[in-house]
């Protein structure tokens, strides 16, 4: 990352990132006040220490957590033969500006331990990462034991930030990732043939949703970055399960308040499953950060979906 290439807003974010280290001398000073001063000063210092410690937790501790969360889901429609598949889903790694994002090798080690049939990455790989470092940063993806399918997100294609979609997609492809921006493929999972449709970033306004018009008798998974894609679909554009990211689960997750301050992020859901008119959606909460270099009440995670469907 070249600081000279950053805008004023990103420089401010980076300054906040490093300013977090001031917590340690501040905490020492406040502890001194609590130990040595009058009661009113003790109470004020204790309250300040509590606030600073909460921010320090969000800056230094929670972003370094990595959870594996299991979910159960069943398709609404029947398929000629009953079956099941185990899907690992993560997104929003945002490698680049902030150094406390979960490293890819740690993510893939955890994914492999979950033993999925396939891995789905729902975009936003980078956040001001030098394109020359794309392949080395994501090299651990080549060690995934299951097939990896991915799409790009808004930060990957310059909405906002630099558009690095082309070199990033090429680097990921060299690592064995199947890039599915406006593309369709099939994969065999646990003995069942499954159709996978990838849709490009919604904000780029050029999604090829015609790929969704003819649905056959195989389960159909749709991978895209922005979950609001489901709200743009026409009745003939069919989805069994749409996998997305983008919301970070709120990142700094304060119930109720998040959806007041971040209303567009709550058009579907911040995290988890949502049954929409056009199909079932699952939104993963990501492993990295944008904006503030913090996570609170929404630790980085890999979601593992045990998907099943009944026979007709």
CSV table of C-alpha atoms in Angstrom, one decimal, residues 56-274:
chain,number,residue,atom,x,y,z
A,56,UNK,CA,-9.7,-1.1,22.5
A,57,UNK,CA,-11.6,-4.4,22.4
A,58,UNK,CA,-13.2,-3.4,19.1
A,59,UNK,CA,-9.9,-2.3,17.7
A,60,UNK,CA,-7.4,-5.0,19.0
A,61,UNK,CA,-9.3,-8.1,20.0
A,62,UNK,CA,-12.6,-8.8,18.1
A,63,UNK,CA,-11.1,-8.2,14.6
A,64,UNK,CA,-8.6,-11.0,15.4
A,65,UNK,CA,-11.3,-13.5,16.3
A,66,UNK,CA,-12.4,-16.0,13.7
A,67,UNK,CA,-15.5,-18.0,14.3
A,68,UNK,CA,-16.9,-20.9,12.4
A,69,UNK,CA,-20.7,-20.8,12.6
A,70,UNK,CA,-22.9,-23.7,11.4
A,71,UNK,CA,-26.4,-23.2,9.9
A,72,UNK,CA,-29.1,-25.6,8.6
A,73,UNK,CA,-31.2,-24.7,5.5
A,74,UNK,CA,-33.7,-26.5,3.3
A,75,UNK,CA,-34.7,-25.5,-0.2
A,76,UNK,CA,-38.4,-24.5,-0.7
A,77,UNK,CA,-38.9,-26.5,-3.9
A,78,UNK,CA,-38.4,-30.2,-4.5
A,79,UNK,CA,-35.8,-31.7,-6.7
A,80,UNK,CA,-36.1,-35.0,-8.6
A,81,UNK,CA,-33.6,-36.6,-6.1
A,82,UNK,CA,-33.2,-35.6,-2.5
A,83,UNK,CA,-29.8,-34.5,-1.5
A,84,UNK,CA,-27.6,-32.3,0.6
A,85,UNK,CA,-24.4,-30.2,0.4
A,86,UNK,CA,-22.1,-28.5,2.9
A,87,UNK,CA,-21.2,-24.9,1.9
A,88,UNK,CA,-18.5,-22.7,3.4
A,89,UNK,CA,-19.2,-19.0,2.9
A,90,UNK,CA,-17.1,-15.9,3.7
A,91,UNK,CA,-16.6,-12.5,2.2
A,92,UNK,CA,-15.3,-9.0,2.7
A,93,UNK,CA,-11.7,-9.9,3.5
A,94,UNK,CA,-10.7,-6.3,2.7
A,95,UNK,CA,-7.0,-6.9,2.6
A,96,UNK,CA,-4.9,-3.8,2.3
A,97,UNK,CA,-5.4,-0.6,4.4
A,98,UNK,CA,-5.9,-2.2,7.8
A,99,UNK,CA,-3.4,-4.7,9.1
A,100,UNK,CA,-5.7,-6.3,11.6
A,101,UNK,CA,-7.9,-8.0,9.0
A,102,UNK,CA,-8.0,-11.8,9.3
A,103,UNK,CA,-5.1,-13.3,7.2
A,104,UNK,CA,-6.2,-15.5,4.3
A,105,UNK,CA,-4.1,-18.5,5.4
A,106,UNK,CA,-5.9,-18.6,8.8
A,107,UNK,CA,-9.3,-18.4,7.0
A,108,UNK,CA,-8.4,-21.2,4.7
A,109,UNK,CA,-7.1,-23.4,7.5
A,110,UNK,CA,-10.4,-22.9,9.3
A,111,UNK,CA,-12.4,-23.6,6.1
A,112,UNK,CA,-10.5,-26.8,5.4
A,113,UNK,CA,-11.2,-28.0,9.0
A,114,UNK,CA,-14.9,-27.5,8.3
A,115,UNK,CA,-14.7,-30.0,5.5
A,116,UNK,CA,-17.1,-28.4,3.1
A,117,UNK,CA,-18.2,-29.6,-0.4
A,118,UNK,CA,-17.5,-26.1,-1.8
A,119,UNK,CA,-16.3,-22.7,-0.8
A,120,UNK,CA,-18.0,-19.5,-1.8
A,121,UNK,CA,-16.4,-16.0,-1.5
A,122,UNK,CA,-18.9,-13.2,-1.9
A,123,UNK,CA,-16.6,-10.4,-2.9
A,124,UNK,CA,-14.8,-7.3,-1.5
A,125,UNK,CA,-11.4,-9.0,-1.4
A,126,UNK,CA,-9.3,-5.8,-1.2
A,127,UNK,CA,-9.3,-2.4,0.4
A,128,UNK,CA,-6.5,-0.3,-1.2
A,129,UNK,CA,-4.2,-3.3,-1.7
A,130,UNK,CA,-1.4,-2.8,-4.3
A,131,UNK,CA,-2.3,-5.0,-7.3
A,132,UNK,CA,1.3,-6.2,-7.3
A,133,UNK,CA,0.5,-8.0,-4.0
A,134,UNK,CA,-2.8,-9.6,-5.0
A,135,UNK,CA,-1.4,-13.1,-5.7
A,136,UNK,CA,0.9,-13.3,-2.7
A,137,UNK,CA,-1.8,-12.0,-0.4
A,138,UNK,CA,-4.4,-14.5,-1.5
A,139,UNK,CA,-1.9,-17.4,-2.2
A,140,UNK,CA,-3.4,-19.5,0.6
A,141,UNK,CA,-6.6,-19.9,-1.5
A,142,UNK,CA,-4.7,-22.4,-3.6
A,143,UNK,CA,-4.6,-24.7,-0.5
A,144,UNK,CA,-8.4,-25.0,-0.2
A,145,UNK,CA,-9.3,-28.7,-0.3
A,146,UNK,CA,-12.8,-28.0,-1.8
A,147,UNK,CA,-13.5,-26.0,-5.1
A,148,UNK,CA,-13.6,-22.3,-4.5
A,149,UNK,CA,-16.1,-20.0,-6.3
A,150,UNK,CA,-16.0,-16.2,-6.1
A,151,UNK,CA,-17.4,-12.9,-7.4
A,152,UNK,CA,-16.0,-9.4,-6.9
A,153,UNK,CA,-17.5,-6.7,-4.7
A,154,UNK,CA,-17.9,-3.0,-4.9
A,155,UNK,CA,-14.5,-2.1,-3.4
A,156,UNK,CA,-12.8,-4.5,-5.9
A,157,UNK,CA,-14.3,-2.7,-8.9
A,158,UNK,CA,-13.8,0.9,-7.7
A,159,UNK,CA,-17.1,1.7,-6.0
A,160,UNK,CA,-15.5,3.4,-4.2
A,161,UNK,CA,-11.7,3.3,-4.5
A,162,UNK,CA,-9.5,2.1,-7.3
A,163,UNK,CA,-10.9,-0.4,-9.8
A,164,UNK,CA,-8.6,-3.4,-9.6
A,165,UNK,CA,-11.2,-5.9,-10.8
A,166,UNK,CA,-9.3,-7.1,-13.8
A,167,UNK,CA,-5.9,-7.8,-12.2
A,168,UNK,CA,-7.6,-9.2,-9.1
A,169,UNK,CA,-9.7,-11.6,-11.0
A,170,UNK,CA,-6.7,-12.8,-13.0
A,171,UNK,CA,-4.7,-13.3,-9.8
A,172,UNK,CA,-7.5,-15.3,-8.1
A,173,UNK,CA,-8.0,-17.4,-11.3
A,174,UNK,CA,-4.3,-18.3,-11.2
A,175,UNK,CA,-4.8,-19.6,-7.7
A,176,UNK,CA,-7.5,-21.9,-8.8
A,177,UNK,CA,-10.5,-19.8,-7.8
A,178,UNK,CA,-13.5,-20.1,-10.2
A,179,UNK,CA,-14.5,-16.5,-10.9
A,180,UNK,CA,-18.2,-16.2,-11.6
A,181,UNK,CA,-19.0,-12.6,-12.3
A,182,UNK,CA,-22.0,-12.9,-14.6
A,183,UNK,CA,-21.2,-16.5,-15.3
A,184,UNK,CA,-22.8,-19.9,-14.7
A,185,UNK,CA,-21.3,-23.3,-14.0
A,186,UNK,CA,-22.2,-26.7,-12.4
A,187,UNK,CA,-20.5,-28.6,-9.7
A,188,UNK,CA,-20.9,-32.0,-8.1
A,189,UNK,CA,-21.3,-31.8,-4.3
A,190,UNK,CA,-21.9,-34.8,-2.2
A,191,UNK,CA,-23.0,-36.7,-5.3
A,192,UNK,CA,-25.5,-34.1,-6.4
A,193,UNK,CA,-25.1,-31.8,-9.4
A,194,UNK,CA,-25.7,-28.2,-8.4
A,195,UNK,CA,-26.0,-25.1,-10.7
A,196,UNK,CA,-24.0,-22.1,-9.5
A,197,UNK,CA,-24.8,-18.6,-11.0
A,198,UNK,CA,-22.5,-15.7,-10.2
A,199,UNK,CA,-23.7,-12.1,-10.6
A,200,UNK,CA,-21.4,-9.1,-10.8
A,201,UNK,CA,-21.5,-6.2,-8.4
A,202,UNK,CA,-25.0,-4.6,-8.1
A,203,UNK,CA,-23.7,-1.0,-7.9
A,204,UNK,CA,-21.9,-1.4,-11.3
A,205,UNK,CA,-25.4,-1.7,-12.8
A,206,UNK,CA,-24.6,-4.3,-15.4
A,207,UNK,CA,-25.6,-7.6,-13.8
A,208,UNK,CA,-26.5,-10.2,-16.4
A,209,UNK,CA,-29.6,-11.4,-14.6
A,210,UNK,CA,-30.8,-13.2,-17.8
A,211,UNK,CA,-28.7,-16.1,-16.5
A,212,UNK,CA,-31.5,-16.7,-13.9
A,213,UNK,CA,-34.3,-17.0,-16.4
A,214,UNK,CA,-34.3,-20.7,-17.1
A,215,UNK,CA,-34.1,-22.9,-14.0
A,216,UNK,CA,-33.9,-26.6,-14.5
A,217,UNK,CA,-34.3,-29.5,-12.1
A,218,UNK,CA,-31.0,-29.0,-10.2
A,219,UNK,CA,-30.6,-26.9,-7.1
A,220,UNK,CA,-29.6,-23.4,-8.0
A,221,UNK,CA,-27.2,-21.3,-5.9
A,222,UNK,CA,-26.6,-17.7,-6.8
A,223,UNK,CA,-23.4,-16.0,-5.6
A,224,UNK,CA,-23.2,-12.2,-5.5
A,225,UNK,CA,-21.8,-9.5,-3.3
A,226,UNK,CA,-24.8,-7.3,-2.5
A,227,UNK,CA,-27.8,-9.0,-1.0
A,228,UNK,CA,-30.1,-6.2,-2.3
A,229,UNK,CA,-29.7,-8.0,-5.7
A,230,UNK,CA,-32.6,-10.2,-4.6
A,231,UNK,CA,-34.9,-7.2,-4.5
A,232,UNK,CA,-34.1,-6.3,-8.1
A,233,UNK,CA,-35.1,-9.7,-9.6
A,234,UNK,CA,-38.1,-10.1,-11.8
A,235,UNK,CA,-40.6,-13.0,-11.3
A,236,UNK,CA,-39.0,-15.1,-14.0
A,237,UNK,CA,-35.5,-14.8,-12.5
A,238,UNK,CA,-35.4,-17.8,-10.2
A,239,UNK,CA,-33.2,-18.4,-7.1
A,240,UNK,CA,-33.1,-21.3,-4.7
A,241,UNK,CA,-30.5,-19.8,-2.4
A,242,UNK,CA,-28.6,-16.5,-2.9
A,243,UNK,CA,-25.3,-16.1,-1.0
A,244,UNK,CA,-24.0,-12.6,-0.4
A,245,UNK,CA,-21.9,-10.4,1.9
A,246,UNK,CA,-21.4,-6.6,1.8
A,247,UNK,CA,-23.1,-5.7,5.1
A,248,UNK,CA,-20.3,-6.8,7.4
A,249,UNK,CA,-23.2,-7.8,9.7
A,250,UNK,CA,-23.1,-4.1,10.8
A,251,UNK,CA,-19.3,-4.5,11.7
A,252,UNK,CA,-20.0,-2.3,14.8
A,253,UNK,CA,-23.2,-4.1,15.6
A,254,UNK,CA,-25.5,-2.2,17.9
A,255,UNK,CA,-29.0,-3.8,17.5
A,256,UNK,CA,-31.8,-1.4,16.3
A,257,UNK,CA,-29.3,1.5,16.0
A,258,UNK,CA,-27.5,-0.2,13.0
A,259,UNK,CA,-30.6,-0.2,10.9
A,260,UNK,CA,-31.4,3.4,11.7
A,261,UNK,CA,-27.9,4.6,10.8
A,262,UNK,CA,-27.3,2.2,8.0
A,263,UNK,CA,-30.8,1.8,6.6
A,264,UNK,CA,-29.7,0.7,3.0
A,265,UNK,CA,-27.7,-2.2,4.6
A,266,UNK,CA,-30.9,-3.5,6.2
A,267,UNK,CA,-33.0,-3.7,3.0
A,268,UNK,CA,-32.6,-7.5,3.3
A,269,UNK,CA,-30.8,-8.4,6.5
A,270,UNK,CA,-27.5,-7.5,8.1
A,271,UNK,CA,-26.6,-11.1,8.8
A,272,UNK,CA,-28.1,-14.6,8.4
A,273,UNK,CA,-31.1,-15.9,6.4
A,274,UNK,CA,-33.9,-13.9,5.0
